[in-house]
XYZ file of C-alpha atoms in Angstrom:
772
model
C 0.007 -0.216 0.132
C 1.298 3.311 -0.773
C 0.929 6.482 1.412
C -0.064 9.931 0.062
C 3.035 12.511 0.732
C 1.106 14.137 3.378
C -0.025 10.956 5.491
C 1.922 9.630 8.148
C 1.624 5.619 9.262
C -0.451 5.466 12.206
C -0.810 2.207 14.063
C -4.340 -0.016 13.558
C -6.516 0.181 16.411
C -8.305 -3.217 17.945
C -11.992 -3.209 18.525
C -11.422 -3.266 22.143
C -9.167 -0.289 21.778
C -12.060 1.861 20.432
C -12.560 3.784 23.515
C -9.165 5.210 23.036
C -9.909 9.044 21.989
C -8.235 9.629 19.052
C -8.411 13.887 18.319
C -7.401 15.003 15.135
C -6.969 18.693 13.950
C -6.989 19.405 10.495
C -5.485 22.656 9.433
C -5.249 23.527 5.796
C -2.655 20.919 4.156
C -1.127 19.326 7.179
C -3.115 16.770 9.954
C -1.245 17.094 13.584
C -1.822 14.232 16.037
C -1.322 14.847 19.542
C 0.953 11.966 21.527
C -1.032 10.064 24.141
C 0.178 7.649 26.639
C -1.927 4.695 27.528
C -2.633 6.733 30.939
C -3.517 9.303 29.457
C -5.971 7.938 27.041
C -7.496 5.815 29.989
C -8.256 9.029 31.840
C -9.563 11.107 28.973
C -11.766 8.249 27.859
C -13.127 8.255 31.595
C -13.536 11.967 31.396
C -15.161 11.926 28.265
C -17.687 9.553 29.654
C -17.978 11.205 32.535
C -18.620 14.761 31.457
C -19.330 14.710 27.838
C -22.775 16.740 26.873
C -25.051 14.924 24.621
C -23.437 14.685 21.126
C -23.887 17.289 18.680
C -22.921 18.016 15.497
C -19.416 19.340 15.549
C -17.470 21.508 12.915
C -15.297 19.255 11.221
C -12.796 22.103 10.715
C -12.325 22.263 14.760
C -10.442 20.108 16.720
C -12.964 16.869 17.725
C -12.755 14.140 19.804
C -14.573 10.672 19.731
C -15.411 8.783 22.935
C -16.470 5.364 22.091
C -16.447 2.796 24.962
C -16.162 -0.952 24.786
C -16.992 -2.929 21.677
C -20.397 -3.916 20.824
C -21.671 -6.762 22.758
C -24.606 -6.781 19.658
C -23.701 -9.393 16.870
C -22.132 -8.025 13.953
C -24.419 -8.926 11.558
C -27.578 -7.612 13.337
C -27.005 -3.967 12.783
C -25.730 -2.689 9.648
C -24.337 0.792 8.365
C -23.311 1.765 5.022
C -21.701 4.918 4.166
C -21.606 6.295 0.289
C -21.673 9.610 -1.651
C -24.876 11.118 -1.709
C -24.388 12.716 -5.388
C -21.439 11.515 -7.087
C -18.441 9.226 -6.310
C -16.055 12.341 -7.480
C -14.858 15.092 -5.248
C -12.721 17.991 -6.479
C -10.600 20.722 -4.367
C -13.315 23.119 -3.272
C -16.195 20.660 -2.785
C -18.024 19.608 0.392
C -17.985 15.775 0.594
C -21.730 15.005 0.892
C -22.469 11.553 2.480
C -25.137 9.290 3.325
C -25.065 6.791 6.030
C -27.595 4.274 6.212
C -28.410 2.346 9.379
C -30.597 -0.920 9.497
C -31.519 -2.327 13.048
C -32.290 -5.903 12.483
C -31.975 -6.730 16.098
C -35.012 -6.822 18.326
C -34.081 -4.322 20.658
C -33.956 -0.727 20.100
C -31.201 1.490 19.458
C -31.343 4.558 21.710
C -30.294 8.086 20.416
C -26.483 7.711 19.443
C -24.031 9.186 17.000
C -22.143 8.647 14.000
C -18.762 9.466 13.751
C -17.360 9.631 9.892
C -13.587 8.950 9.371
C -11.146 9.307 6.496
C -8.711 6.681 5.553
C -5.106 7.475 6.639
C -3.493 6.308 3.452
C -4.970 6.606 -0.406
C -6.398 3.267 -1.564
C -3.742 2.702 -4.652
C -4.017 -1.024 -5.429
C -6.831 -3.236 -5.717
C -5.895 -5.312 -2.525
C -6.088 -2.036 -0.268
C -9.286 -1.195 -1.815
C -10.631 -4.988 -0.596
C -8.964 -4.592 2.588
C -10.811 -1.236 3.239
C -14.187 -2.237 2.505
C -13.844 -6.019 3.911
C -11.250 -5.131 7.049
C -10.353 -7.219 9.449
C -11.444 -6.752 13.271
C -8.125 -4.671 14.402
C -8.275 -2.221 11.284
C -7.812 1.636 11.808
C -10.531 3.765 10.677
C -8.534 6.676 10.018
C -8.830 10.110 10.898
C -12.233 11.582 12.372
C -13.932 14.095 10.033
C -17.132 14.702 12.021
C -19.793 13.650 14.355
C -23.419 13.839 13.682
C -26.439 12.565 16.060
C -28.960 10.232 14.971
C -32.561 12.009 15.026
C -34.002 9.515 17.335
C -34.078 6.073 18.812
C -34.170 3.395 15.891
C -36.704 0.778 16.554
C -35.776 -2.903 16.294
C -36.481 -4.302 12.389
C -36.163 -0.712 11.414
C -34.012 1.890 9.629
C -32.682 5.195 9.593
C -30.947 7.572 6.890
C -28.609 10.258 8.053
C -27.289 13.005 5.743
C -23.429 14.252 6.306
C -21.690 16.901 4.893
C -18.025 17.503 5.416
C -16.963 20.886 4.586
C -14.258 21.046 1.762
C -11.469 22.755 3.947
C -12.455 19.905 6.663
C -11.841 17.167 4.392
C -8.101 17.713 4.430
C -7.306 17.173 0.975
C -5.646 19.020 -1.661
C -4.008 19.578 -5.066
C -0.573 17.911 -3.530
C -2.679 14.906 -2.802
C -2.407 12.546 -5.711
C -5.781 11.583 -7.409
C -7.449 8.135 -6.530
C -9.572 5.926 -4.493
C -10.229 7.039 -0.553
C -11.871 5.153 2.057
C -14.415 6.326 4.610
C -15.740 5.088 7.497
C -19.048 5.475 9.418
C -19.118 4.251 13.137
C -22.639 3.949 14.932
C -22.469 4.435 18.548
C -25.158 4.322 21.128
C -25.050 4.143 25.137
C -21.117 4.510 24.507
C -21.403 1.294 22.452
C -20.065 0.689 19.232
C -23.300 -0.604 17.296
C -21.782 -1.318 13.783
C -19.326 0.195 11.044
C -19.652 0.859 7.495
C -16.877 1.611 5.069
C -17.415 3.268 1.647
C -15.013 5.153 -0.902
C -14.778 8.331 -3.192
C -12.522 9.279 -5.790
C -10.659 12.122 -5.147
C -9.815 14.132 -8.267
C -7.840 17.315 -8.372
C -7.724 17.746 -12.357
C -4.583 16.027 -13.201
C -4.296 14.169 -16.185
C -5.970 10.673 -16.341
C -5.965 7.653 -18.709
C -9.885 6.487 -18.745
C -10.213 2.718 -18.672
C -12.226 1.206 -21.572
C -14.973 -0.660 -20.279
C -16.833 -3.262 -22.179
C -20.141 -4.764 -21.250
C -21.824 -7.879 -21.814
C -25.429 -8.112 -21.226
C -26.768 -11.707 -21.769
C -30.375 -12.300 -22.418
C -31.857 -15.295 -21.575
C -34.936 -16.871 -19.796
C -34.975 -19.134 -16.596
C -33.979 -22.385 -16.643
C -36.184 -25.684 -18.288
C -36.389 -29.063 -19.157
C -37.571 -28.490 -22.641
C -35.840 -27.116 -25.610
C -38.586 -24.415 -26.383
C -40.409 -21.673 -24.663
C -44.008 -22.017 -24.668
C -46.355 -19.506 -25.763
C -47.768 -18.538 -22.805
C -44.120 -18.131 -21.342
C -43.369 -15.950 -23.781
C -46.481 -13.591 -23.753
C -45.344 -13.257 -20.163
C -41.552 -12.771 -20.524
C -42.309 -10.102 -23.487
C -44.823 -8.394 -21.727
C -44.200 -4.659 -20.787
C -42.816 -5.657 -17.187
C -41.453 -9.261 -18.559
C -38.410 -10.553 -17.799
C -37.283 -10.273 -21.513
C -38.615 -6.710 -21.557
C -36.680 -5.410 -18.893
C -33.526 -7.262 -20.159
C -34.001 -5.669 -23.372
C -34.820 -2.330 -21.732
C -31.343 -2.104 -20.117
C -29.313 -3.058 -23.073
C -31.026 -0.614 -25.217
C -30.272 1.826 -22.330
C -26.837 1.212 -22.469
C -26.103 1.613 -26.218
C -22.364 0.478 -26.189
C -23.149 -2.871 -24.093
C -23.075 -6.108 -26.054
C -25.870 -8.338 -26.241
C -25.252 -12.151 -25.651
C -28.657 -13.847 -26.683
C -30.303 -16.998 -26.180
C -30.934 -18.238 -29.661
C -33.963 -20.201 -28.170
C -35.768 -17.133 -27.380
C -35.708 -16.211 -31.428
C -36.401 -19.745 -32.571
C -39.272 -20.178 -30.023
C -40.927 -17.065 -31.381
C -40.670 -17.941 -34.711
C -41.630 -21.642 -34.855
C -45.476 -20.108 -33.352
C -45.796 -18.575 -37.068
C -49.067 -16.602 -36.953
C -50.009 -17.962 -33.115
C -46.997 -16.116 -31.627
C -48.005 -13.631 -29.092
C -48.216 -10.129 -30.399
C -45.908 -8.962 -27.528
C -43.100 -11.535 -28.593
C -43.154 -10.306 -32.438
C -42.685 -6.538 -31.004
C -40.078 -7.647 -28.391
C -38.150 -9.248 -31.633
C -38.221 -6.162 -33.770
C -37.023 -3.998 -30.892
C -34.134 -6.578 -30.871
C -33.591 -6.157 -34.574
C -33.494 -2.522 -34.293
C -31.252 -2.381 -31.314
C -27.902 -0.708 -32.040
C -25.603 -3.045 -29.560
C -23.547 -5.442 -30.993
C -24.887 -8.593 -30.423
C -23.563 -12.684 -30.579
C -25.230 -15.757 -30.058
C -25.316 -17.841 -26.728
C -25.319 -21.599 -27.268
C -28.901 -22.795 -28.131
C -30.795 -22.552 -24.452
C -27.374 -21.187 -23.628
C -26.374 -24.799 -22.761
C -22.682 -24.838 -21.223
C -20.050 -25.508 -23.769
C -17.520 -26.314 -20.817
C -19.640 -29.147 -19.605
C -20.511 -30.571 -23.212
C -16.637 -30.424 -24.007
C -15.964 -32.260 -20.573
C -18.686 -34.955 -20.996
C -17.241 -35.971 -24.420
C -18.924 -33.926 -27.144
C -16.190 -33.919 -29.695
C -17.741 -30.821 -30.993
C -20.607 -28.116 -29.644
C -24.170 -29.553 -30.107
C -26.660 -27.416 -32.082
C -30.251 -27.966 -32.739
C -30.788 -30.499 -35.538
C -34.513 -29.366 -36.772
C -37.725 -28.059 -35.505
C -39.794 -29.798 -38.032
C -41.643 -31.752 -35.287
C -42.410 -28.588 -33.233
C -44.137 -26.602 -36.422
C -47.933 -26.497 -37.065
C -48.176 -26.276 -40.807
C -51.651 -24.499 -40.583
C -49.710 -21.845 -38.716
C -47.519 -20.764 -41.907
C -50.073 -20.193 -44.398
C -49.849 -16.778 -46.399
C -52.323 -14.770 -45.899
C -53.980 -12.477 -48.596
C -51.947 -9.884 -49.810
C -49.224 -10.484 -47.990
C -45.698 -9.952 -49.820
C -43.335 -12.918 -50.482
C -40.874 -13.155 -47.274
C -37.706 -12.134 -47.723
C -34.510 -14.318 -47.904
C -33.419 -14.863 -44.591
C -29.566 -14.307 -43.842
C -27.830 -17.496 -42.865
C -26.056 -16.494 -39.600
C -22.772 -18.134 -40.904
C -22.675 -15.690 -43.613
C -21.940 -12.880 -41.337
C -18.293 -11.886 -40.699
C -17.209 -13.822 -37.531
C -15.837 -10.919 -35.580
C -16.636 -7.295 -36.860
C -18.601 -4.191 -35.887
C -22.455 -4.346 -36.304
C -21.876 -1.061 -38.183
C -19.829 -3.159 -40.702
C -21.887 -6.016 -40.893
C -24.612 -4.137 -41.807
C -22.703 -1.881 -44.200
C -20.269 -4.508 -45.980
C -21.403 -5.538 -49.511
C -23.575 -8.892 -49.094
C -23.625 -11.894 -51.722
C -26.392 -11.264 -54.339
C -29.336 -13.266 -53.096
C -30.929 -16.256 -55.036
C -34.494 -15.384 -56.366
C -36.973 -15.412 -54.059
C -39.499 -17.961 -54.958
C -43.103 -16.608 -55.983
C -45.548 -17.459 -53.210
C -49.293 -17.389 -53.513
C -51.491 -16.336 -50.894
C -53.110 -19.583 -49.033
C -50.038 -21.320 -49.869
C -47.914 -22.890 -46.939
C -44.157 -21.766 -46.424
C -42.228 -23.990 -43.769
C -39.122 -22.423 -42.203
C -36.271 -24.148 -42.268
C -33.890 -24.538 -39.253
C -31.648 -22.061 -40.746
C -34.807 -19.708 -41.171
C -35.460 -19.816 -37.251
C -32.133 -19.320 -36.014
C -30.952 -16.838 -38.532
C -30.150 -13.404 -37.121
C -27.522 -10.596 -37.885
C -25.098 -11.205 -35.163
C -21.629 -8.913 -35.073
C -19.757 -12.050 -34.137
C -20.662 -15.942 -34.405
C -17.243 -16.958 -33.172
C -17.512 -16.114 -29.375
C -17.854 -18.859 -26.645
C -19.122 -18.173 -23.402
C -18.814 -21.073 -21.028
C -19.726 -20.950 -17.347
C -17.429 -18.890 -14.929
C -14.033 -20.558 -14.012
C -15.057 -24.044 -15.001
C -12.635 -24.198 -18.432
C -10.432 -27.294 -18.907
C -7.335 -27.187 -21.526
C -8.961 -29.836 -23.607
C -12.116 -27.573 -23.927
C -10.317 -25.325 -25.989
C -9.611 -27.716 -28.812
C -13.661 -28.443 -28.884
C -14.322 -24.721 -28.962
C -12.062 -24.409 -31.904
C -13.462 -27.499 -33.531
C -16.876 -25.983 -33.330
C -15.753 -22.511 -34.677
C -15.559 -20.384 -31.958
C -12.188 -18.404 -32.276
C -12.662 -16.404 -28.997
C -13.369 -17.261 -25.560
C -14.939 -15.571 -22.894
C -13.278 -16.515 -19.417
C -13.691 -15.213 -15.799
C -10.560 -14.435 -13.710
C -10.959 -17.609 -11.976
C -9.335 -19.125 -15.290
C -6.196 -17.589 -15.728
C -3.095 -16.515 -13.586
C -1.635 -13.281 -13.917
C 2.398 -12.459 -13.037
C 2.076 -8.557 -12.846
C 0.586 -6.431 -10.222
C -0.747 -3.971 -12.369
C -4.439 -4.932 -14.012
C -3.985 -6.280 -17.672
C -6.009 -5.705 -20.459
C -9.343 -8.117 -21.166
C -7.690 -9.792 -23.952
C -5.448 -12.358 -23.492
C -3.723 -15.263 -25.911
C -5.085 -18.560 -25.719
C -3.447 -21.835 -27.354
C -6.267 -21.936 -29.715
C -7.001 -18.270 -30.324
C -8.301 -15.180 -28.462
C -9.558 -14.955 -24.943
C -11.367 -11.966 -23.121
C -11.250 -12.382 -19.270
C -14.141 -10.811 -17.301
C -12.921 -8.709 -14.489
C -14.468 -10.905 -11.347
C -14.368 -8.456 -8.651
C -15.095 -5.482 -10.748
C -17.985 -7.604 -12.503
C -19.246 -8.597 -8.825
C -19.514 -4.683 -7.811
C -21.547 -3.863 -10.768
C -23.739 -6.553 -10.551
C -24.621 -5.806 -6.929
C -25.210 -2.018 -8.052
C -27.537 -3.474 -10.784
C -29.420 -5.902 -8.726
C -29.566 -3.197 -5.599
C -33.056 -2.943 -4.196
C -32.238 0.663 -2.517
C -30.798 3.740 -3.314
C -28.241 3.519 -0.543
C -27.096 -0.092 -1.575
C -27.056 0.938 -5.158
C -24.749 4.033 -4.320
C -22.572 1.670 -2.187
C -21.744 -0.605 -4.658
C -21.568 1.748 -7.708
C -19.195 3.752 -5.864
C -17.110 0.530 -5.233
C -16.899 -0.059 -8.835
C -15.915 3.578 -10.058
C -12.846 3.271 -7.027
C -11.862 0.125 -8.656
C -12.089 1.648 -12.110
C -9.974 4.839 -10.777
C -7.232 2.412 -9.334
C -7.000 0.596 -12.446
C -6.753 4.227 -14.168
C -3.822 5.398 -11.757
C -2.064 2.346 -11.518
C -0.062 2.635 -14.335
C -1.172 5.943 -16.358
C 1.008 5.227 -18.942
C -0.661 2.271 -20.280
C -4.269 2.209 -21.458
C -6.587 -0.818 -20.621
C -9.546 -2.142 -21.809
C -11.606 -4.241 -19.168
C -14.380 -6.542 -19.312
C -17.504 -7.028 -17.396
C -20.464 -9.383 -17.661
C -23.778 -9.820 -16.080
C -24.902 -12.603 -14.254
C -27.226 -15.291 -16.423
C -28.202 -17.231 -13.443
C -30.267 -14.276 -11.963
C -31.204 -11.934 -14.645
C -34.802 -11.007 -13.161
C -33.095 -8.827 -10.425
C -30.990 -6.661 -12.090
C -33.235 -3.599 -12.812
C -30.437 -1.174 -12.437
C -27.808 -2.276 -15.494
C -28.397 1.155 -17.378
C -28.357 3.465 -14.154
C -25.228 1.724 -13.067
C -23.576 2.074 -16.455
C -24.414 5.498 -17.367
C -23.130 6.565 -13.753
C -19.851 4.608 -14.809
C -19.632 6.252 -18.176
C -19.979 9.826 -16.616
C -16.624 9.491 -14.794
C -13.413 11.112 -16.028
C -11.434 7.781 -15.494
C -14.157 5.325 -17.285
C -15.441 5.267 -20.517
C -17.885 2.839 -22.242
C -16.282 0.429 -24.924
C -17.728 -1.661 -27.797
C -17.299 -5.623 -28.324
C -14.811 -4.467 -30.914
C -12.613 -2.711 -28.919
C -12.059 -5.245 -26.328
C -11.571 -7.849 -29.481
C -8.645 -5.497 -30.741
C -6.894 -4.912 -27.529
C -3.452 -6.125 -27.285
C -3.591 -9.122 -25.813
C -2.035 -8.908 -21.964
C 1.634 -10.412 -21.985
C 1.217 -11.336 -18.248
C -1.946 -13.447 -18.119
C -1.940 -17.299 -18.708
C -4.827 -19.698 -18.905
C -5.388 -21.880 -16.037
C -7.120 -24.927 -16.506
C -10.121 -25.733 -14.471
C -12.624 -28.407 -14.326
C -16.320 -28.878 -13.776
C -17.569 -31.143 -10.598
C -17.205 -35.046 -11.501
C -21.025 -35.292 -10.817
C -22.179 -32.997 -12.945
C -19.863 -34.050 -15.653
C -21.153 -37.732 -15.194
C -24.689 -36.741 -15.391
C -23.668 -34.669 -18.539
C -22.183 -37.561 -20.186
C -25.085 -39.929 -19.103
C -27.329 -37.440 -21.099
C -25.010 -37.387 -24.256
C -24.727 -41.199 -24.215
C -28.426 -41.197 -24.076
C -28.621 -39.391 -27.075
C -26.694 -41.435 -29.169
C -28.743 -44.556 -27.833
C -31.821 -42.454 -29.042
C -30.604 -41.825 -32.422
C -29.830 -45.521 -33.110
C -33.183 -46.346 -31.783
C -35.086 -44.061 -34.015
C -33.806 -45.546 -37.126
C -36.852 -48.149 -36.872
C -38.863 -45.057 -37.543
C -39.999 -43.854 -40.888
C -39.332 -40.446 -39.753
C -36.548 -40.241 -36.991
C -36.624 -36.649 -36.907
C -39.517 -37.057 -35.065
C -37.700 -38.042 -31.959
C -34.129 -37.017 -32.462
C -35.075 -33.623 -32.926
C -36.931 -32.775 -29.627
C -34.256 -35.317 -27.924
C -31.609 -32.688 -28.936
C -33.680 -29.604 -27.929
C -34.282 -31.136 -24.522
C -30.950 -32.145 -24.126
C -29.378 -28.529 -24.758
C -31.906 -27.102 -22.426
C -30.708 -29.346 -19.737
C -26.985 -28.226 -19.891
C -28.239 -24.747 -19.315
C -25.673 -22.715 -17.571
C -28.151 -21.358 -15.101
C -29.031 -25.201 -13.644
C -25.573 -24.615 -11.953
C -27.260 -22.558 -9.367
C -30.044 -25.674 -9.006
C -27.807 -28.390 -8.419
C -30.457 -30.703 -6.803
C -33.263 -29.525 -9.179
C -31.216 -30.306 -12.200
C -30.150 -33.813 -10.917
C -33.674 -34.706 -10.721
C -34.921 -33.393 -14.300
C -31.695 -35.146 -15.655
C -32.540 -38.332 -13.954
C -36.519 -37.749 -15.314
C -35.308 -37.030 -18.617
C -33.427 -40.537 -18.658
C -35.967 -42.509 -17.133
C -38.681 -41.049 -20.007
C -36.348 -41.922 -22.848
C -35.558 -45.481 -21.520
C -39.593 -46.007 -21.825
C -39.446 -44.459 -25.195
C -36.729 -46.791 -26.077
C -38.825 -49.587 -24.729
C -42.180 -48.519 -26.626
C -41.212 -51.753 -28.948
C -41.506 -55.235 -27.295
C -41.975 -58.829 -27.337
C -45.204 -59.546 -25.974
C -45.335 -63.668 -26.180
C -44.404 -65.416 -23.140
C -43.857 -69.324 -22.126
C -44.187 -71.806 -21.624
C -45.021 -73.281 -24.914
C -44.781 -77.052 -25.936
C -43.253 -77.944 -29.242
C -44.057 -81.201 -30.414
C -42.952 -82.399 -33.918
C -39.356 -81.881 -35.798
C -40.628 -78.771 -37.456
C -42.864 -76.254 -36.328
C -43.529 -72.197 -36.834
C -43.546 -70.589 -33.458
C -45.582 -67.369 -33.617
C -44.629 -64.567 -31.621
C -46.419 -61.237 -31.120
C -44.487 -57.836 -31.278
C -46.181 -54.780 -29.767
C -45.399 -51.127 -30.931
C -46.693 -48.467 -28.483
C -45.665 -45.404 -30.616
C -47.416 -43.161 -33.021
C -45.298 -44.136 -35.893
C -44.653 -47.411 -37.962
C -41.373 -48.816 -37.184
C -39.801 -51.274 -38.651
C -37.729 -54.343 -36.729
C -35.462 -57.100 -37.302
C -36.069 -60.217 -35.009
C -33.337 -62.338 -33.899
C -34.094 -65.852 -32.007
C -31.321 -67.489 -30.239
C -31.951 -70.804 -28.343
C -30.166 -71.983 -24.989
C -29.140 -75.164 -26.195
C -29.416 -76.905 -29.377
C -32.547 -79.088 -28.874
C -33.973 -76.388 -31.282
C -32.649 -74.822 -34.566
C -34.236 -71.447 -35.530
C -34.396 -70.490 -39.141
C -33.345 -67.120 -40.723
C -34.064 -63.607 -38.856
C -37.283 -61.639 -39.697
C -38.015 -58.188 -40.548
C -41.264 -56.801 -39.737
C -43.330 -54.133 -39.995
C -45.466 -52.948 -37.009
C -48.242 -50.305 -37.290
C -48.611 -47.463 -34.767
C -50.082 -48.491 -31.621
C -50.781 -52.060 -32.693
C -49.377 -55.431 -32.207
C -48.080 -57.928 -35.005
C -47.725 -61.413 -34.754
C -44.724 -63.155 -36.780
C -44.104 -66.906 -37.221
C -40.529 -68.168 -36.457
C -39.529 -71.727 -38.263
C -38.078 -74.020 -35.665
C -36.601 -77.830 -36.139
C -36.239 -80.219 -33.806
C -32.585 -81.153 -33.474
C -31.603 -83.823 -30.735
C -33.989 -85.462 -28.403
C -36.494 -84.017 -25.818
C -35.952 -81.309 -22.993
C -36.327 -77.645 -21.930
C -35.003 -74.674 -24.129
C -35.262 -70.721 -23.701
C -35.715 -69.214 -26.702
C -34.087 -65.279 -26.203
C -35.816 -63.313 -28.567
C -33.923 -59.824 -29.645
C -35.327 -57.043 -31.514
C -32.666 -54.935 -33.734
C -32.587 -51.851 -35.594
C -31.882 -52.558 -39.291
C -28.295 -51.362 -38.591
C -27.852 -54.234 -36.001
C -28.339 -52.115 -32.632
C -30.084 -54.126 -29.963
C -33.597 -52.521 -28.952
C -33.749 -53.367 -25.380
C -32.845 -56.863 -23.419
C -33.762 -59.942 -24.874
C -36.897 -61.237 -24.107
C -36.747 -65.078 -22.465
C -39.322 -67.449 -23.810
C -39.392 -71.125 -21.810
C -39.881 -73.884 -24.618
C -40.706 -77.412 -24.006
C -39.174 -79.858 -26.838
C -40.872 -83.341 -27.501
C -39.715 -84.120 -30.612
C -39.952 -87.961 -30.402
C -43.500 -87.965 -29.951
C -44.491 -87.874 -33.444
C -42.768 -91.012 -34.236
C -44.568 -92.866 -31.151
C -47.893 -91.242 -32.106
C -47.362 -92.757 -35.849
C -46.167 -96.127 -34.093
C -49.239 -96.243 -31.986
C -51.446 -95.401 -34.684
C -50.060 -97.918 -36.857
C -50.179 -100.814 -34.149
C -54.061 -99.448 -33.515
C -54.714 -99.479 -37.371
C -52.911 -103.112 -37.771
C -54.830 -104.154 -34.528
C -57.823 -102.966 -35.776
C -57.867 -104.566 -38.976
C -56.264 -107.427 -37.580
C -58.914 -107.889 -35.248
C -61.638 -107.803 -38.187
C -59.917 -109.882 -39.915
C -59.323 -112.416 -37.047
C -63.104 -112.317 -35.830
C -64.087 -112.776 -39.740
C -61.953 -115.858 -39.601
C -63.241 -116.969 -36.579
C -66.972 -116.491 -37.661
C -66.556 -118.473 -40.586
C -64.823 -121.261 -39.003
C -67.764 -121.354 -36.193
C -70.422 -121.435 -38.951
C -68.543 -124.409 -40.620
C -68.030 -126.179 -37.447
C -71.887 -125.760 -36.958
C -72.910 -126.822 -39.747
C -70.815 -130.090 -40.095
C -72.036 -130.764 -36.739
C -75.696 -129.969 -37.510
C -75.243 -132.599 -40.481
C -73.254 -135.598 -38.160
C -76.621 -135.646 -35.637
C -79.652 -135.194 -37.832
C -81.708 -138.844 -38.447
C -82.572 -140.523 -41.921
C -85.883 -139.679 -42.819
C -87.497 -142.393 -45.420
C -88.727 -141.177 -48.777
C -92.265 -140.355 -48.854
C -94.613 -142.644 -50.405
C -96.725 -141.398 -53.220
C -100.664 -141.253 -52.097
C -102.792 -143.526 -54.278
């Protein structure tokens, strides 16, 4: 930390020693400190407690005394106090220092009437580390020299707050033209009943008119929607988001209010509006027209803001993109109405220059478009995937992964996908110099733009502030950071990058106000995306590889593997896109960067998606179950296949017996109609003997990919029953005819025997004589 020429080193006082009186006299350009011994300090402290009158506003130009008794017994996080410049973070010679001190009593007890003591830090804040140490001090950090003491207006009730306006006359500030310009620290201490209740710290920027090298500040504003498990935004949600107070309208308002800010747009929003055709909400169409008319530089995020780092680390060789929107298109919504001119030829996003300013992209010669086909009223014109995603982007070669999670191998995947510039956070780089470098760095595969994380955090906090005092505190910290960067190395102009958070875009309602305030400072100027891309790469910054949490990568890898399995499964369909296209969109939605803030919810959504796809891939099944008895050496076995899908499928059936008792014929190719069952006949031949066989029936795609697990069918083989039956039948036939013949022979013999017997026993009868 570097001291001013007029600043003397002063020992830090612990909180327990806050009762020590630190008188300060300010006369023109000098500060004079009286030496005290420990005994005298204790005596004066006791005297101040006994004889001190009711605290009142004492002029800071006169000698002031602060009697602060013991440390606060109330927990530090239950009473809050902030101090910030009232109107501007800049203070020049001859100006009074106007401050706002806000006190918030979050305890269960009232705070009695007390006082607020305001201090000026002994030393200028010449480094970023010094600024951080001042704003977030340890317990024994010196608060500096007292400027003024102001009484509180009255009792601060429990759960309430109050605001105190403090004016420090210019002659009492103690800074002159001889003091170097830059960030200064101020502190406000609330005391009541001689007990320190809270201390808050802030900053302002002393600007005495010396030459300043402003810092160019590039800002990227994401326009996204909350995370979802589906790859298209519904019409109802779009109508809500694009209403006058909707999320997307507020985000676009903020971007248009900051003309130099760069917009990073989720292409899912554009495609979701366009895919609705004539059913798109009027507010969504108007919002899209406003976006088209914005002067901001614009580049696309990954579709559904899918994290490109997690894609790479999960094993994707190139980054994923939508394959088709056809299943989501209702043709009736794309009928050309009467008296409507033919739609203009859309510009493919790949035709836009990869890195150029938006002005150049609009004025540079474009290739001669192909003749637009004549479209008659009443004709249906279905947009292509490129039509739905097309936009006049400033650049399509920028990738923005989640902060601090980029591995070295990810850069190769980005480059293979056409991304030559990667936006990184401070956690993904190492810096070897004490001075703040340019945002641009050289990466092994191209260019990097490093977002300044501390500066981004301060600006985000200001943009998301819910009260004026909260906004002033954070915007002043951001202004002080920029002042330090400007002053730390005046001979080197710097370009810094600030990014806004994609995980909580709804709360950033003060973006335009914040950027306008910073742009108004003499040491800061707004810069375009092109300025950041054209900045000289920092030589003191190197890429530092990081990795995403292993459990998240594992689940993402499961999603990628599932998509590959779905693609193989879909080959059985007459129109595979009906499954693969929605699956790709839903996959991208599940890889949304904003899911990182909802880990448990995301894990549940991933598991639900995996379970749903498992059911889908098991929608074509074998329904035949055993046991089945096979009698004979050759039979046709009928097996029933079921298709629960809305499309016809073509599958190949393969049957493998568990042993050699059965021989199965060739595999069968079968077409099964939608939501129906189909019986197929499989020729079987008995080979050796009798016994039990398990037939494992497996369905395959025509490419040979199995559809689920084999279905077992228990079969009992009785191949020799055919011969046994024939023998028995022959025996029966022979026996039947033999018995008939035997019976005939026996009958005839009996008849002959009877005749012979009758002839032997019959007596002789004489011949009758004739009558006379």
